[in-house]
Amino acid sequence: MNPIRLDSFDVFAAIVRCGGFRAAALERGVSSSALSQTMNALEEALGIRLLNRTTRSVSPTEAGQRLLDRLAPALSDIQLAIAEVGELRDSPSGTLRINAPAPAVDHLLCPLVFDFMDAYPEVKIEIISDAAVIDIVEQGFDAGVRFGKQLAQDMIAVPFGPSLRYAIVASPDYIARHGLPVTPHALVYHDCIRRRFPGGTLVTWRFARGNDALEVTPAGRLTVSTVHNELQAALAGRGIAHVLDDYAKPHVRDGRLVELFPEWSPTLPHWFLYYPNRRLPSAAMRAFLDHMKGYDWRAGDQASF
């Protein structure tokens, strides 16, 4: 068997995790051809094909998947060892990769990260906006942000930011043309801006006041897939929107939107930032957690998108 470079296994894992040579090359800051040469040398040294390659996709062969399953813990230990060596430096360094849904990124994670970067200039941050529930360890993330019910049991979860609430909003122009609904029950007579999750289901609007609870599946001419487009449509007078209060507040303050029946808007659980409990976090991750604990979320409240 020809000599094998240990970093070839890390390249192999990155290609599978990223789903292809080009994405893995972008992540690692090298060329696709360099990764291809590394994989060719690894497969030749092992005498077996590890990847199925087509013009559209790359996936591990049965042998490749078996090797990857055995390699994953070892690669994780190597990365941890490197991080622990880095802790001997005067200040935290390295890269933190965090996965979070867009609302958490817009109103919590970005303001916090921007502040953290000033305090720790040697730490690099990569933020991936994603609403899907993923395995952050398998996908190479240091941490993720989700609601509590979406977390795996083997994760450490830390409350992230203040509690949440949804706001029902419409533009003054829409209200002038279509009238002002007084309660959520009147929404059936109005043009609501619907939003569809990536999985295909429509967002359900939930209301509560005292002992009364109500769920509304909105009806309307316009359906979008992002909260930014829903807010954009509301500002354009295209209908009534259901968005997190953080998105609505600056526009309500400047009079471009009107909040409807706020007494029916229940307080929701806050987000959680979570990370694996298998090992102690790196110095950079510990610094980020400490910075988060002392962060004034009201200061970041002005950074609404």
Coordinates of C-alpha atoms in Angstrom, one line a residue:
M1 CA 0.0 0.0 0.0
N2 CA 1.3 3.4 -0.9
P3 CA 1.9 5.9 1.9
I4 CA -1.3 7.8 2.9
R5 CA -1.3 11.4 4.1
L6 CA -3.6 11.8 7.1
D7 CA -5.0 15.1 5.8
S8 CA -6.5 13.1 2.9
F9 CA -9.1 11.6 5.2
D10 CA -10.1 15.1 6.3
V11 CA -10.5 16.1 2.6
F12 CA -12.6 13.0 2.0
A13 CA -14.9 13.8 4.9
A14 CA -15.2 17.4 3.7
I15 CA -16.2 16.4 0.2
V16 CA -18.9 14.1 1.6
R17 CA -20.2 16.7 4.1
C18 CA -20.4 19.4 1.5
G19 CA -21.9 17.2 -1.2
G20 CA -19.2 17.8 -3.8
F21 CA -15.7 18.9 -4.7
R22 CA -16.6 22.5 -5.6
A23 CA -18.4 23.3 -2.3
A24 CA -15.6 21.5 -0.3
A25 CA -13.0 23.5 -2.2
L26 CA -14.8 26.8 -1.4
E27 CA -14.9 25.8 2.3
R28 CA -11.2 24.9 2.5
G29 CA -10.0 27.8 0.2
V30 CA -8.4 25.6 -2.4
S31 CA -9.1 24.5 -5.9
S32 CA -11.4 21.6 -6.9
S33 CA -8.7 20.0 -8.9
A34 CA -6.4 19.9 -5.8
L35 CA -9.1 18.0 -3.9
S36 CA -9.7 15.7 -6.8
Q37 CA -6.0 14.9 -6.9
T38 CA -6.0 14.2 -3.2
M39 CA -8.9 11.9 -3.5
N40 CA -7.4 10.0 -6.5
A41 CA -4.2 9.5 -4.5
L42 CA -6.2 8.2 -1.5
E43 CA -8.3 5.8 -3.5
E44 CA -5.2 4.5 -5.3
A45 CA -3.4 4.0 -2.0
L46 CA -6.3 2.1 -0.5
G47 CA -7.0 0.2 -3.7
I48 CA -10.7 0.9 -3.5
R49 CA -13.1 3.5 -4.8
L50 CA -14.5 5.7 -2.0
L51 CA -16.7 8.1 -4.0
N52 CA -19.4 7.7 -6.6
R53 CA -18.9 10.6 -9.0
T54 CA -21.4 11.9 -11.5
T55 CA -21.7 15.2 -13.3
R56 CA -24.4 16.3 -10.8
S57 CA -23.5 14.7 -7.5
V58 CA -20.9 13.1 -5.4
S59 CA -21.7 10.4 -2.8
P60 CA -19.7 7.8 -0.8
T61 CA -19.6 4.2 -2.0
E62 CA -20.4 1.5 0.6
A63 CA -16.7 1.2 1.4
G64 CA -16.4 5.0 1.6
Q65 CA -19.4 5.3 4.0
R66 CA -17.9 2.5 6.2
L67 CA -14.6 4.3 6.3
L68 CA -16.2 7.6 7.0
D69 CA -18.3 6.2 9.9
R70 CA -15.1 4.9 11.5
L71 CA -13.1 8.1 10.7
A72 CA -15.6 10.6 12.1
P73 CA -14.7 10.2 15.8
A74 CA -11.0 10.2 15.1
L75 CA -11.2 13.4 12.9
S76 CA -13.3 15.0 15.7
D77 CA -10.5 14.2 18.2
I78 CA -7.8 15.6 16.0
Q79 CA -9.8 18.8 15.5
L80 CA -10.3 19.0 19.3
A81 CA -6.6 18.4 19.9
I82 CA -5.7 21.2 17.5
A83 CA -8.2 23.5 19.3
E84 CA -6.7 22.6 22.7
V85 CA -3.2 23.5 21.5
G86 CA -4.6 26.8 20.2
E87 CA -5.8 27.5 23.7
L88 CA -2.2 28.0 24.8
R89 CA -2.2 31.2 22.8
D90 CA -2.8 34.5 24.5
S91 CA -6.3 34.9 23.0
P92 CA -8.9 32.7 21.5
S93 CA -8.6 32.1 17.7
G94 CA -9.8 29.8 15.0
T95 CA -13.2 29.6 13.2
L96 CA -16.7 29.2 14.7
R97 CA -19.4 27.9 12.4
I98 CA -23.0 28.5 13.6
N99 CA -26.2 27.3 12.0
A100 CA -29.4 29.2 12.7
P101 CA -32.8 30.1 11.2
A102 CA -33.1 33.5 9.5
P103 CA -35.0 35.3 12.3
A104 CA -32.5 34.3 14.9
V105 CA -29.6 35.4 12.6
D106 CA -31.2 38.7 11.8
H107 CA -32.1 39.9 15.2
L108 CA -29.9 38.0 17.7
L109 CA -26.9 36.3 16.1
C110 CA -25.7 39.0 13.8
P111 CA -25.7 41.8 16.4
L112 CA -24.1 39.5 19.0
V113 CA -21.4 38.3 16.5
F114 CA -20.6 41.8 15.4
D115 CA -20.0 42.8 19.0
F116 CA -18.0 39.6 19.7
M117 CA -15.7 40.2 16.7
D118 CA -14.6 43.6 18.2
A119 CA -13.7 41.8 21.4
Y120 CA -12.0 38.8 19.8
P121 CA -10.3 39.9 16.5
E122 CA -8.5 36.6 16.0
V123 CA -11.7 34.5 15.9
K124 CA -13.4 34.0 12.5
I125 CA -17.2 33.5 12.3
E126 CA -19.2 31.7 9.7
I127 CA -23.0 32.0 10.0
I128 CA -25.2 29.8 7.9
S129 CA -28.9 30.7 7.8
D130 CA -31.0 27.5 7.7
A131 CA -34.4 26.6 9.0
A132 CA -34.0 22.9 8.6
V133 CA -33.3 20.7 11.6
I134 CA -29.8 19.3 11.0
D135 CA -27.1 17.3 12.7
I136 CA -24.6 20.1 13.5
V137 CA -21.8 17.6 14.3
E138 CA -22.2 15.8 11.0
Q139 CA -22.4 19.1 9.1
G140 CA -19.3 20.5 10.8
F141 CA -20.9 23.3 12.9
D142 CA -19.7 24.3 16.3
A143 CA -23.2 25.4 17.4
G144 CA -26.7 25.9 16.3
V145 CA -29.8 27.9 17.2
R146 CA -33.2 26.3 17.4
F147 CA -36.3 26.1 19.6
G148 CA -36.0 23.7 22.6
K149 CA -38.3 21.0 21.1
Q150 CA -36.0 20.7 18.0
L151 CA -32.8 19.9 19.9
A152 CA -31.2 16.5 20.1
Q153 CA -30.8 15.0 23.6
D154 CA -27.0 14.9 23.5
M155 CA -26.7 18.7 23.2
I156 CA -26.0 21.4 25.8
A157 CA -28.6 24.1 25.3
V158 CA -28.3 27.7 26.5
P159 CA -31.2 30.2 26.4
F160 CA -30.5 32.6 23.6
G161 CA -32.0 36.1 23.6
P162 CA -35.3 37.3 25.0
S163 CA -38.7 35.6 24.6
L164 CA -40.5 36.1 21.3
R165 CA -43.9 37.2 20.1
Y166 CA -45.6 37.4 16.7
A167 CA -47.2 40.6 15.4
I168 CA -50.1 40.9 12.9
V169 CA -49.5 44.0 10.8
A170 CA -50.8 45.8 7.8
S171 CA -50.1 49.1 6.1
P172 CA -52.3 52.2 6.6
D173 CA -53.0 52.0 2.9
Y174 CA -54.3 48.5 3.1
I175 CA -56.5 49.4 6.2
A176 CA -57.9 52.4 4.4
R177 CA -58.9 50.3 1.4
H178 CA -60.1 47.2 3.2
G179 CA -61.1 48.2 6.7
L180 CA -59.7 47.5 10.1
P181 CA -60.2 43.9 11.5
V182 CA -61.0 44.1 15.2
T183 CA -60.2 40.5 16.2
P184 CA -58.4 37.6 14.6
H185 CA -61.8 36.1 13.8
A186 CA -62.2 38.8 11.1
L187 CA -59.1 37.7 9.2
V188 CA -61.3 35.3 7.1
Y189 CA -62.6 38.4 5.4
H190 CA -59.2 39.8 4.6
D191 CA -56.3 39.2 2.2
C192 CA -53.6 37.6 4.3
I193 CA -50.0 37.1 3.1
R194 CA -49.3 33.4 3.5
R195 CA -45.8 32.0 4.1
R196 CA -44.8 28.4 3.2
F197 CA -42.1 26.5 5.1
P198 CA -39.3 24.8 3.1
G199 CA -41.0 21.4 3.7
G200 CA -44.2 22.7 2.0
T201 CA -46.6 23.4 4.9
L202 CA -48.2 26.8 5.4
V203 CA -47.5 28.8 8.5
T204 CA -50.4 28.6 10.9
W205 CA -51.3 31.8 12.7
R206 CA -51.9 31.2 16.5
F207 CA -53.6 33.6 18.9
A208 CA -54.4 33.6 22.6
R209 CA -56.1 36.0 24.9
G210 CA -56.9 34.8 28.5
N211 CA -58.5 31.4 28.2
D212 CA -59.4 31.9 24.5
A213 CA -57.1 30.3 21.9
L214 CA -57.5 30.4 18.1
E215 CA -55.6 29.0 15.1
V216 CA -56.0 30.5 11.7
T217 CA -54.9 29.0 8.4
P218 CA -54.6 32.3 6.4
A219 CA -56.3 32.8 3.1
G220 CA -54.9 35.2 0.5
R221 CA -53.7 35.8 -3.0
L222 CA -50.0 35.9 -2.2
T223 CA -47.8 33.1 -0.8
V224 CA -44.1 33.7 -0.1
S225 CA -41.3 31.6 1.3
T226 CA -39.4 34.1 3.5
V227 CA -40.3 36.5 6.2
H228 CA -38.5 39.3 4.4
N229 CA -40.8 38.9 1.4
E230 CA -43.9 38.7 3.7
L231 CA -42.8 42.0 5.3
Q232 CA -42.1 43.6 1.9
A233 CA -45.6 42.7 0.8
A234 CA -47.2 44.1 3.9
L235 CA -45.3 47.4 3.4
A236 CA -46.5 47.5 -0.2
G237 CA -50.1 47.2 1.0
R238 CA -50.6 43.7 -0.5
G239 CA -52.2 42.3 2.6
I240 CA -52.0 41.5 6.3
A241 CA -48.7 39.8 7.5
H242 CA -47.8 37.6 10.5
V243 CA -44.2 38.2 11.4
L244 CA -42.0 38.1 14.5
D245 CA -42.3 41.4 16.4
D246 CA -38.6 42.1 15.9
Y247 CA -39.3 42.5 12.1
A248 CA -42.4 44.7 12.6
K249 CA -41.2 47.1 15.4
P250 CA -39.2 49.5 13.4
H251 CA -41.9 49.9 10.7
V252 CA -44.6 50.3 13.4
R253 CA -42.5 53.0 15.0
D254 CA -42.2 55.0 11.8
G255 CA -45.9 54.6 10.9
R256 CA -45.4 52.4 7.8
L257 CA -47.2 49.5 9.5
V258 CA -50.0 49.2 12.0
E259 CA -50.1 46.4 14.5
L260 CA -53.5 44.7 14.8
F261 CA -55.0 43.2 18.0
P262 CA -51.7 43.0 20.0
E263 CA -53.7 41.7 23.0
W264 CA -54.1 38.4 21.1
S265 CA -50.4 37.9 20.6
P266 CA -49.0 35.3 23.1
T267 CA -45.4 35.3 24.3
L268 CA -43.4 32.4 22.8
P269 CA -40.4 30.5 24.2
H270 CA -37.0 32.0 23.3
W271 CA -34.4 30.4 21.1
F272 CA -31.7 28.1 22.4
L273 CA -28.0 28.1 21.3
Y274 CA -26.8 24.5 21.5
Y275 CA -23.6 22.6 21.0
P276 CA -22.3 19.0 21.5
N277 CA -21.7 17.8 25.0
R278 CA -19.3 15.1 23.9
R279 CA -16.2 17.3 24.5
L280 CA -15.5 20.6 26.2
P281 CA -15.9 23.5 23.7
S282 CA -12.9 25.2 22.2
A283 CA -11.4 28.4 23.6
A284 CA -13.2 30.4 20.9
M285 CA -16.5 28.7 21.7
R286 CA -16.1 29.3 25.4
A287 CA -15.3 33.0 24.8
F288 CA -18.4 33.2 22.6
L289 CA -20.6 31.7 25.3
D290 CA -19.2 34.0 28.0
H291 CA -19.7 37.0 25.7
M292 CA -23.3 35.9 25.0
K293 CA -24.0 35.7 28.8
G294 CA -22.9 39.3 29.3
Y295 CA -24.5 40.7 26.1
D296 CA -27.2 43.4 26.4
W297 CA -30.0 42.2 24.1
R298 CA -31.7 45.5 24.3
A299 CA -28.7 47.1 22.6
G300 CA -29.1 44.8 19.7
D301 CA -32.8 45.5 19.5
Q302 CA -32.2 48.4 17.2
A303 CA -30.5 46.2 14.6
S304 CA -33.7 45.0 13.0
F305 CA -33.9 43.9 9.4

